[in-house]
PDB file of C-alpha atoms and ligand atoms in Angstrom:
ATOM      1  CA  UNK A   2     193.566  93.490  99.196  1.00  0.00           C
ATOM      2  CA  UNK A   3     192.072  96.774  97.637  1.00  0.00           C
ATOM      3  CA  UNK A   4     188.617  96.975  96.770  1.00  0.00           C
ATOM      4  CA  UNK A   5     188.289  96.742  92.828  1.00  0.00           C
ATOM      5  CA  UNK A   6     185.092  98.065  91.379  1.00  0.00           C
ATOM      6  CA  UNK A   7     183.483  95.853  89.123  1.00  0.00           C
ATOM      7  CA  UNK A   8     182.416  96.157  85.471  1.00  0.00           C
ATOM      8  CA  UNK A   9     179.363  95.111  83.347  1.00  0.00           C
ATOM      9  CA  UNK A  10     180.668  95.855  79.542  1.00  0.00           C
ATOM     10  CA  UNK A  11     178.552  95.382  76.598  1.00  0.00           C
ATOM     11  CA  UNK A  12     179.787  94.783  73.289  1.00  0.00           C
ATOM     12  CA  UNK A  13     177.329  95.519  70.629  1.00  0.00           C
ATOM     13  CA  UNK A  14     179.568  94.465  67.708  1.00  0.00           C
ATOM     14  CA  UNK A  15     178.203  95.460  64.226  1.00  0.00           C
ATOM     15  CA  UNK A  16     174.715  95.339  65.473  1.00  0.00           C
ATOM     16  CA  UNK A  17     171.923  97.934  65.321  1.00  0.00           C
ATOM     17  CA  UNK A  18     170.538 100.746  63.010  1.00  0.00           C
ATOM     18  CA  UNK A  19     170.423 104.032  64.504  1.00  0.00           C
ATOM     19  CA  UNK A  20     166.673 103.507  65.658  1.00  0.00           C
ATOM     20  CA  UNK A  21     167.438 100.350  67.307  1.00  0.00           C
ATOM     21  CA  UNK A  22     170.551 101.492  69.352  1.00  0.00           C
ATOM     22  CA  UNK A  23     168.290 104.559  70.221  1.00  0.00           C
ATOM     23  CA  UNK A  24     165.788 102.362  71.783  1.00  0.00           C
ATOM     24  CA  UNK A  25     168.231 100.250  73.333  1.00  0.00           C
ATOM     25  CA  UNK A  26     169.997 103.384  74.860  1.00  0.00           C
ATOM     26  CA  UNK A  27     166.153 104.378  75.880  1.00  0.00           C
ATOM     27  CA  UNK A  28     165.833 100.846  77.345  1.00  0.00           C
ATOM     28  CA  UNK A  29     169.140 101.443  79.731  1.00  0.00           C
ATOM     29  CA  UNK A  30     167.438 104.184  81.802  1.00  0.00           C
ATOM     30  CA  UNK A  31     167.718 103.345  85.680  1.00  0.00           C
ATOM     31  CA  UNK A  32     170.833 101.298  85.088  1.00  0.00           C
ATOM     32  CA  UNK A  33     172.676 104.171  87.259  1.00  0.00           C
ATOM     33  CA  UNK A  34     170.576 102.773  90.146  1.00  0.00           C
ATOM     34  CA  UNK A  35     172.681 100.040  90.240  1.00  0.00           C
ATOM     35  CA  UNK A  36     175.254 101.024  92.424  1.00  0.00           C
ATOM     36  CA  UNK A  37     179.222  99.706  92.838  1.00  0.00           C
ATOM     37  CA  UNK A  38     179.373  98.623  89.294  1.00  0.00           C
ATOM     38  CA  UNK A  39     181.145 100.566  86.082  1.00  0.00           C
ATOM     39  CA  UNK A  40     178.925 100.090  83.186  1.00  0.00           C
ATOM     40  CA  UNK A  41     180.273 100.323  79.640  1.00  0.00           C
ATOM     41  CA  UNK A  42     178.622 100.093  76.409  1.00  0.00           C
ATOM     42  CA  UNK A  43     180.759  99.663  72.853  1.00  0.00           C
ATOM     43  CA  UNK A  44     178.589 100.473  69.906  1.00  0.00           C
ATOM     44  CA  UNK A  45     179.897 100.812  66.031  1.00  0.00           C
ATOM     45  CA  UNK A  46     182.292 103.931  65.474  1.00  0.00           C
ATOM     46  CA  UNK A  47     179.417 105.211  63.449  1.00  0.00           C
ATOM     47  CA  UNK A  48     177.144 105.423  66.367  1.00  0.00           C
ATOM     48  CA  UNK A  49     179.825 106.229  69.219  1.00  0.00           C
ATOM     49  CA  UNK A  50     178.697 110.142  69.251  1.00  0.00           C
ATOM     50  CA  UNK A  51     174.752 109.274  69.030  1.00  0.00           C
ATOM     51  CA  UNK A  52     174.885 106.753  71.918  1.00  0.00           C
ATOM     52  CA  UNK A  53     177.388 109.179  74.022  1.00  0.00           C
ATOM     53  CA  UNK A  54     174.971 111.920  73.481  1.00  0.00           C
ATOM     54  CA  UNK A  55     171.883 109.525  74.369  1.00  0.00           C
ATOM     55  CA  UNK A  56     173.589 108.244  77.572  1.00  0.00           C
ATOM     56  CA  UNK A  57     175.420 111.585  78.820  1.00  0.00           C
ATOM     57  CA  UNK A  58     173.518 111.662  81.969  1.00  0.00           C
ATOM     58  CA  UNK A  59     173.624 108.147  82.579  1.00  0.00           C
ATOM     59  CA  UNK A  60     176.600 107.116  84.324  1.00  0.00           C
ATOM     60  CA  UNK A  61     177.443 105.036  81.349  1.00  0.00           C
ATOM     61  CA  UNK A  62     180.727 104.966  79.690  1.00  0.00           C
ATOM     62  CA  UNK A  63     181.024 104.534  75.881  1.00  0.00           C
ATOM     63  CA  UNK A  64     183.660 102.491  74.613  1.00  0.00           C
ATOM     64  CA  UNK A  65     185.228 102.124  70.989  1.00  0.00           C
ATOM     65  CA  UNK A  66     185.652  98.385  69.766  1.00  0.00           C
ATOM     66  CA  UNK A  67     188.894  98.992  68.239  1.00  0.00           C
ATOM     67  CA  UNK A  68     191.353 101.789  67.502  1.00  0.00           C
ATOM     68  CA  UNK A  69     194.807 102.216  65.648  1.00  0.00           C
ATOM     69  CA  UNK A  70     197.549 102.964  67.569  1.00  0.00           C
ATOM     70  CA  UNK A  71     198.809 106.473  65.724  1.00  0.00           C
ATOM     71  CA  UNK A  72     197.511 109.356  66.780  1.00  0.00           C
ATOM     72  CA  UNK A  73     196.774 110.787  62.926  1.00  0.00           C
ATOM     73  CA  UNK A  74     198.035 109.622  59.493  1.00  0.00           C
ATOM     74  CA  UNK A  75     197.531 107.863  56.493  1.00  0.00           C
ATOM     75  CA  UNK A  76     195.766 104.653  57.705  1.00  0.00           C
ATOM     76  CA  UNK A  77     192.655 104.686  55.380  1.00  0.00           C
ATOM     77  CA  UNK A  78     189.429 103.237  57.112  1.00  0.00           C
ATOM     78  CA  UNK A  79     191.247 103.528  60.826  1.00  0.00           C
ATOM     79  CA  UNK A  80     190.196 105.394  63.421  1.00  0.00           C
ATOM     80  CA  UNK A  81     192.910 107.208  65.762  1.00  0.00           C
ATOM     81  CA  UNK A  82     192.735 107.381  69.647  1.00  0.00           C
ATOM     82  CA  UNK A  83     192.406 110.964  69.161  1.00  0.00           C
ATOM     83  CA  UNK A  84     189.610 110.488  67.384  1.00  0.00           C
ATOM     84  CA  UNK A  85     188.094 108.436  69.835  1.00  0.00           C
ATOM     85  CA  UNK A  86     189.052 110.569  72.989  1.00  0.00           C
ATOM     86  CA  UNK A  87     186.464 112.767  71.616  1.00  0.00           C
ATOM     87  CA  UNK A  88     183.467 110.594  72.083  1.00  0.00           C
ATOM     88  CA  UNK A  89     184.266 108.013  74.348  1.00  0.00           C
ATOM     89  CA  UNK A  90     186.383 107.272  77.623  1.00  0.00           C
ATOM     90  CA  UNK A  91     187.104 103.557  76.898  1.00  0.00           C
ATOM     91  CA  UNK A  92     188.062 101.040  74.314  1.00  0.00           C
ATOM     92  CA  UNK A  93     187.978  97.491  73.760  1.00  0.00           C
ATOM     93  CA  UNK A  94     191.109  95.890  72.533  1.00  0.00           C
ATOM     94  CA  UNK A  95     192.277  92.356  71.011  1.00  0.00           C
ATOM     95  CA  UNK A  96     188.856  90.942  70.963  1.00  0.00           C
ATOM     96  CA  UNK A  97     188.954  87.653  69.617  1.00  0.00           C
ATOM     97  CA  UNK A  98     186.867  88.855  66.467  1.00  0.00           C
ATOM     98  CA  UNK A  99     189.415  91.473  65.866  1.00  0.00           C
ATOM     99  CA  UNK A 100     192.291  88.777  66.395  1.00  0.00           C
ATOM    100  CA  UNK A 101     190.687  85.836  64.162  1.00  0.00           C
ATOM    101  CA  UNK A 102     189.271  87.879  61.088  1.00  0.00           C
ATOM    102  CA  UNK A 103     191.433  90.803  61.098  1.00  0.00           C
ATOM    103  CA  UNK A 104     194.885  89.263  61.939  1.00  0.00           C
ATOM    104  CA  UNK A 105     195.665  91.439  65.010  1.00  0.00           C
ATOM    105  CA  UNK A 106     198.888  90.496  66.319  1.00  0.00           C
ATOM    106  CA  UNK A 107     200.209  90.882  70.001  1.00  0.00           C
ATOM    107  CA  UNK A 108     202.951  93.399  68.689  1.00  0.00           C
ATOM    108  CA  UNK A 109     200.230  95.529  67.428  1.00  0.00           C
ATOM    109  CA  UNK A 110     198.040  95.260  70.347  1.00  0.00           C
ATOM    110  CA  UNK A 111     201.046  95.972  72.792  1.00  0.00           C
ATOM    111  CA  UNK A 112     201.237  99.573  70.713  1.00  0.00           C
ATOM    112  CA  UNK A 113     197.247  99.800  71.007  1.00  0.00           C
ATOM    113  CA  UNK A 114     197.363  99.516  74.654  1.00  0.00           C
ATOM    114  CA  UNK A 115     200.552 101.962  75.284  1.00  0.00           C
ATOM    115  CA  UNK A 116     198.517 104.466  72.605  1.00  0.00           C
ATOM    116  CA  UNK A 117     195.105 103.864  74.561  1.00  0.00           C
ATOM    117  CA  UNK A 118     196.893 104.505  77.934  1.00  0.00           C
ATOM    118  CA  UNK A 119     198.620 107.536  76.477  1.00  0.00           C
ATOM    119  CA  UNK A 120     195.569 108.898  75.309  1.00  0.00           C
ATOM    120  CA  UNK A 121     193.871 109.011  78.521  1.00  0.00           C
ATOM    121  CA  UNK A 122     191.290 106.184  77.188  1.00  0.00           C
ATOM    122  CA  UNK A 123     190.499 103.302  79.430  1.00  0.00           C
ATOM    123  CA  UNK A 124     191.303  99.688  77.542  1.00  0.00           C
ATOM    124  CA  UNK A 125     189.598  96.353  78.009  1.00  0.00           C
ATOM    125  CA  UNK A 126     192.307  94.351  76.727  1.00  0.00           C
ATOM    126  CA  UNK A 127     190.856  90.693  75.769  1.00  0.00           C
ATOM    127  CA  UNK A 128     192.506  87.685  76.087  1.00  0.00           C
ATOM    128  CA  UNK A 129     191.313  83.831  75.783  1.00  0.00           C
ATOM    129  CA  UNK A 130     192.333  80.470  74.046  1.00  0.00           C
ATOM    130  CA  UNK A 131     190.313  78.760  71.537  1.00  0.00           C
ATOM    131  CA  UNK A 132     188.911  75.095  71.747  1.00  0.00           C
ATOM    132  CA  UNK A 133     191.647  73.617  70.256  1.00  0.00           C
ATOM    133  CA  UNK A 134     194.215  75.164  72.413  1.00  0.00           C
ATOM    134  CA  UNK A 135     192.095  74.477  75.399  1.00  0.00           C
ATOM    135  CA  UNK A 136     191.405  70.659  74.349  1.00  0.00           C
ATOM    136  CA  UNK A 137     195.145  70.478  73.850  1.00  0.00           C
ATOM    137  CA  UNK A 138     195.628  71.793  77.699  1.00  0.00           C
ATOM    138  CA  UNK A 139     197.316  74.885  76.515  1.00  0.00           C
ATOM    139  CA  UNK A 140     195.015  77.281  78.113  1.00  0.00           C
ATOM    140  CA  UNK A 141     197.868  78.740  80.483  1.00  0.00           C
ATOM    141  CA  UNK A 142     200.365  78.620  77.762  1.00  0.00           C
ATOM    142  CA  UNK A 143     198.164  80.779  75.393  1.00  0.00           C
ATOM    143  CA  UNK A 144     197.092  83.157  78.461  1.00  0.00           C
ATOM    144  CA  UNK A 145     200.799  83.759  79.486  1.00  0.00           C
ATOM    145  CA  UNK A 146     201.926  84.580  75.881  1.00  0.00           C
ATOM    146  CA  UNK A 147     199.096  87.001  75.566  1.00  0.00           C
ATOM    147  CA  UNK A 148     199.488  88.803  78.769  1.00  0.00           C
ATOM    148  CA  UNK A 149     203.420  88.785  78.275  1.00  0.00           C
ATOM    149  CA  UNK A 150     203.330  90.439  74.902  1.00  0.00           C
ATOM    150  CA  UNK A 151     200.303  92.541  75.046  1.00  0.00           C
ATOM    151  CA  UNK A 152     201.528  94.141  78.070  1.00  0.00           C
ATOM    152  CA  UNK A 153     204.944  94.147  77.430  1.00  0.00           C
ATOM    153  CA  UNK A 154     206.951  97.427  78.786  1.00  0.00           C
ATOM    154  CA  UNK A 155     203.768  99.043  79.561  1.00  0.00           C
ATOM    155  CA  UNK A 156     203.075 101.000  82.395  1.00  0.00           C
ATOM    156  CA  UNK A 157     199.729  99.536  84.074  1.00  0.00           C
ATOM    157  CA  UNK A 158     197.572 101.658  85.938  1.00  0.00           C
ATOM    158  CA  UNK A 159     195.672 100.643  88.864  1.00  0.00           C
ATOM    159  CA  UNK A 160     192.610  99.186  88.202  1.00  0.00           C
ATOM    160  CA  UNK A 161     193.359  98.210  84.426  1.00  0.00           C
ATOM    161  CA  UNK A 162     190.892  95.818  83.149  1.00  0.00           C
ATOM    162  CA  UNK A 163     191.619  92.506  81.306  1.00  0.00           C
ATOM    163  CA  UNK A 164     188.657  90.415  80.004  1.00  0.00           C
ATOM    164  CA  UNK A 165     189.227  86.809  79.933  1.00  0.00           C
ATOM    165  CA  UNK A 166     187.407  85.212  76.956  1.00  0.00           C
ATOM    166  CA  UNK A 167     187.561  81.345  75.985  1.00  0.00           C
ATOM    167  CA  UNK A 168     187.058  81.872  72.302  1.00  0.00           C
ATOM    168  CA  UNK A 169     184.799  78.832  72.183  1.00  0.00           C
ATOM    169  CA  UNK A 170     182.284  80.322  74.827  1.00  0.00           C
ATOM    170  CA  UNK A 171     181.722  83.588  72.544  1.00  0.00           C
ATOM    171  CA  UNK A 172     178.602  83.503  70.917  1.00  0.00           C
ATOM    172  CA  UNK A 173     178.093  79.761  71.260  1.00  0.00           C
ATOM    173  CA  UNK A 174     175.393  79.662  73.964  1.00  0.00           C
ATOM    174  CA  UNK A 175     177.815  77.492  75.882  1.00  0.00           C
ATOM    175  CA  UNK A 176     179.747  79.199  78.671  1.00  0.00           C
ATOM    176  CA  UNK A 177     182.506  78.202  80.608  1.00  0.00           C
ATOM    177  CA  UNK A 178     182.061  76.636  84.141  1.00  0.00           C
ATOM    178  CA  UNK A 179     182.587  79.285  86.923  1.00  0.00           C
ATOM    179  CA  UNK A 180     185.512  76.703  87.938  1.00  0.00           C
ATOM    180  CA  UNK A 181     187.279  77.294  84.299  1.00  0.00           C
ATOM    181  CA  UNK A 182     186.560  81.007  84.554  1.00  0.00           C
ATOM    182  CA  UNK A 183     187.825  81.555  87.896  1.00  0.00           C
ATOM    183  CA  UNK A 184     190.986  79.540  87.300  1.00  0.00           C
ATOM    184  CA  UNK A 185     191.786  81.177  84.026  1.00  0.00           C
ATOM    185  CA  UNK A 186     191.555  84.621  85.623  1.00  0.00           C
ATOM    186  CA  UNK A 187     193.412  83.506  88.811  1.00  0.00           C
ATOM    187  CA  UNK A 188     195.966  82.429  86.353  1.00  0.00           C
ATOM    188  CA  UNK A 189     195.765  85.953  84.381  1.00  0.00           C
ATOM    189  CA  UNK A 190     196.415  87.627  88.193  1.00  0.00           C
ATOM    190  CA  UNK A 191     199.341  85.904  88.730  1.00  0.00           C
ATOM    191  CA  UNK A 192     200.992  86.253  85.727  1.00  0.00           C
ATOM    192  CA  UNK A 193     200.389  90.029  86.057  1.00  0.00           C
ATOM    193  CA  UNK A 194     201.520  89.829  89.617  1.00  0.00           C
ATOM    194  CA  UNK A 195     204.945  87.970  88.381  1.00  0.00           C
ATOM    195  CA  UNK A 196     205.294  90.462  85.456  1.00  0.00           C
ATOM    196  CA  UNK A 197     204.399  93.511  87.561  1.00  0.00           C
ATOM    197  CA  UNK A 198     204.052  92.973  91.130  1.00  0.00           C
ATOM    198  CA  UNK A 199     201.425  91.427  93.484  1.00  0.00           C
ATOM    199  CA  UNK A 200     199.982  94.580  94.956  1.00  0.00           C
ATOM    200  CA  UNK A 201     199.625  95.965  91.349  1.00  0.00           C
ATOM    201  CA  UNK A 202     197.777  92.456  90.416  1.00  0.00           C
ATOM    202  CA  UNK A 203     195.496  93.039  93.181  1.00  0.00           C
ATOM    203  CA  UNK A 204     193.684  96.231  91.788  1.00  0.00           C
ATOM    204  CA  UNK A 205     193.417  94.762  88.203  1.00  0.00           C
ATOM    205  CA  UNK A 206     189.977  94.107  87.387  1.00  0.00           C
ATOM    206  CA  UNK A 207     189.577  90.613  85.420  1.00  0.00           C
ATOM    207  CA  UNK A 208     186.059  90.422  83.634  1.00  0.00           C
ATOM    208  CA  UNK A 209     184.543  86.704  82.211  1.00  0.00           C
ATOM    209  CA  UNK A 210     182.995  87.126  78.933  1.00  0.00           C
ATOM    210  CA  UNK A 211     181.397  84.093  76.895  1.00  0.00           C
ATOM    211  CA  UNK A 212     177.583  83.443  76.505  1.00  0.00           C
ATOM    212  CA  UNK A 213     177.127  85.449  79.911  1.00  0.00           C
ATOM    213  CA  UNK A 214     173.293  85.867  80.693  1.00  0.00           C
ATOM    214  CA  UNK A 215     171.175  87.067  83.804  1.00  0.00           C
ATOM    215  CA  UNK A 216     171.053  83.755  84.948  1.00  0.00           C
ATOM    216  CA  UNK A 217     174.592  83.268  85.364  1.00  0.00           C
ATOM    217  CA  UNK A 218     176.299  86.449  85.559  1.00  0.00           C
ATOM    218  CA  UNK A 219     176.238  86.258  89.469  1.00  0.00           C
ATOM    219  CA  UNK A 220     177.790  82.858  89.582  1.00  0.00           C
ATOM    220  CA  UNK A 221     180.767  84.285  87.441  1.00  0.00           C
ATOM    221  CA  UNK A 222     181.050  87.457  89.636  1.00  0.00           C
ATOM    222  CA  UNK A 223     180.786  85.484  92.894  1.00  0.00           C
ATOM    223  CA  UNK A 224     184.245  84.181  92.024  1.00  0.00           C
ATOM    224  CA  UNK A 225     187.311  85.834  93.920  1.00  0.00           C
ATOM    225  CA  UNK A 226     189.080  86.854  90.626  1.00  0.00           C
ATOM    226  CA  UNK A 227     186.395  87.722  88.501  1.00  0.00           C
ATOM    227  CA  UNK A 228     185.314  91.205  88.423  1.00  0.00           C
ATOM    228  CA  UNK A 229     182.526  91.542  86.353  1.00  0.00           C
ATOM    229  CA  UNK A 230     181.790  90.867  82.827  1.00  0.00           C
ATOM    230  CA  UNK A 231     182.113  91.469  79.400  1.00  0.00           C
ATOM    231  CA  UNK A 232     178.615  90.629  77.332  1.00  0.00           C
ATOM    232  CA  UNK A 233     178.129  90.089  73.662  1.00  0.00           C
ATOM    233  CA  UNK A 234     174.408  88.917  72.516  1.00  0.00           C
ATOM    234  CA  UNK A 235     173.036  89.446  75.975  1.00  0.00           C
ATOM    235  CA  UNK A 236     173.649  93.189  76.205  1.00  0.00           C
ATOM    236  CA  UNK A 237     171.614  94.026  72.869  1.00  0.00           C
ATOM    237  CA  UNK A 238     168.704  93.626  75.025  1.00  0.00           C
ATOM    238  CA  UNK A 239     168.317  96.445  77.815  1.00  0.00           C
ATOM    239  CA  UNK A 240     166.388  94.424  80.530  1.00  0.00           C
ATOM    240  CA  UNK A 241     169.196  91.538  80.053  1.00  0.00           C
ATOM    241  CA  UNK A 242     171.906  93.550  80.376  1.00  0.00           C
ATOM    242  CA  UNK A 243     170.270  95.654  83.378  1.00  0.00           C
ATOM    243  CA  UNK A 244     169.463  91.724  84.876  1.00  0.00           C
ATOM    244  CA  UNK A 245     173.568  91.258  84.521  1.00  0.00           C
ATOM    245  CA  UNK A 246     174.859  94.132  86.065  1.00  0.00           C
ATOM    246  CA  UNK A 247     172.460  93.697  88.850  1.00  0.00           C
ATOM    247  CA  UNK A 248     173.683  90.245  89.398  1.00  0.00           C
ATOM    248  CA  UNK A 249     177.098  91.488  89.517  1.00  0.00           C
ATOM    249  CA  UNK A 250     176.491  94.397  91.974  1.00  0.00           C
ATOM    250  CA  UNK A 251     174.508  91.965  94.144  1.00  0.00           C
ATOM    251  CA  UNK A 252     177.445  89.206  93.968  1.00  0.00           C
ATOM    252  CA  UNK A 253     180.060  91.839  94.851  1.00  0.00           C
ATOM    253  CA  UNK A 254     178.056  93.400  97.656  1.00  0.00           C
TER     254      UNK A 254
HETATM  255  C1  LIG B 319     181.961  89.122  73.459  1.00  0.00           C
HETATM  256  O1  LIG B 319     181.715  89.022  71.926  1.00  0.00           O
HETATM  257  O2  LIG B 319     182.412  89.360  73.761  1.00  0.00           O
HETATM  258  C2  LIG B 319     180.913  87.860  73.953  1.00  0.00           C
HETATM  259  C3  LIG B 319     181.436  87.351  75.149  1.00  0.00           C
HETATM  260  O3  LIG B 319     179.928  87.327  73.356  1.00  0.00           O
HETATM  261  P1  LIG B 319     178.391  86.603  74.230  1.00  0.00           P
HETATM  262  O4  LIG B 319     178.255  87.389  75.184  1.00  0.00           O
HETATM  263  O5  LIG B 319     177.306  86.859  73.069  1.00  0.00           O
HETATM  264  O6  LIG B 319     179.201  85.522  74.028  1.00  0.00           O
END
């Protein structure tokens, strides 16, 4: 199996004044000493340029939290991949909050994934089931549909990043068990293997997201099909995010 570089990604969502975000960036000093993990933070669009400047020498990648698929045009309030590319190298796509509150469809996501790759942005494609879907035994069916539609006719680069985020575990303090997370991530890898090929599937990075903290990050990262974490709340605290990143590095060493 090829060596997959693990990822520690922080989604700052719609949080932080400029002063708070500056302090958070200052608090991340030293994170580059944690070897063997790609670190990514996703501030709001308004703070992307500021955070890119602050973290320019830190080795931390900066991500948008969304983007429009079109390179430019009459799409009031949206941000294009061309604009994003000037301040960020990565982009979150299909976060469950975008799917739930902003009606993001699989078809729109498919366009966004294709466009991000065409514009040399590294997407983190988020997938995951809602609570009622898990309770109905539909987790795999949901993941199968999301992966098939979101990646339809995409040329998938090696190392592509998918975040498995069960919606019921996001921001609830109720993380999935490591067995639930591993099973879902293994299933995602198997779907990619079926849709593309086993060699490609072995290269893709699959992150777990949902109430990750320094205390549980190592347990998730120790699972064979989990290659890191996408972190919401705990990434707003620099020490917690560094702790999570260190735990991932230790588990994958
Ligand atoms: C997220 O928003 O992607 C997330 C995983 O949030 P939290 O870590 O707060 O559950």
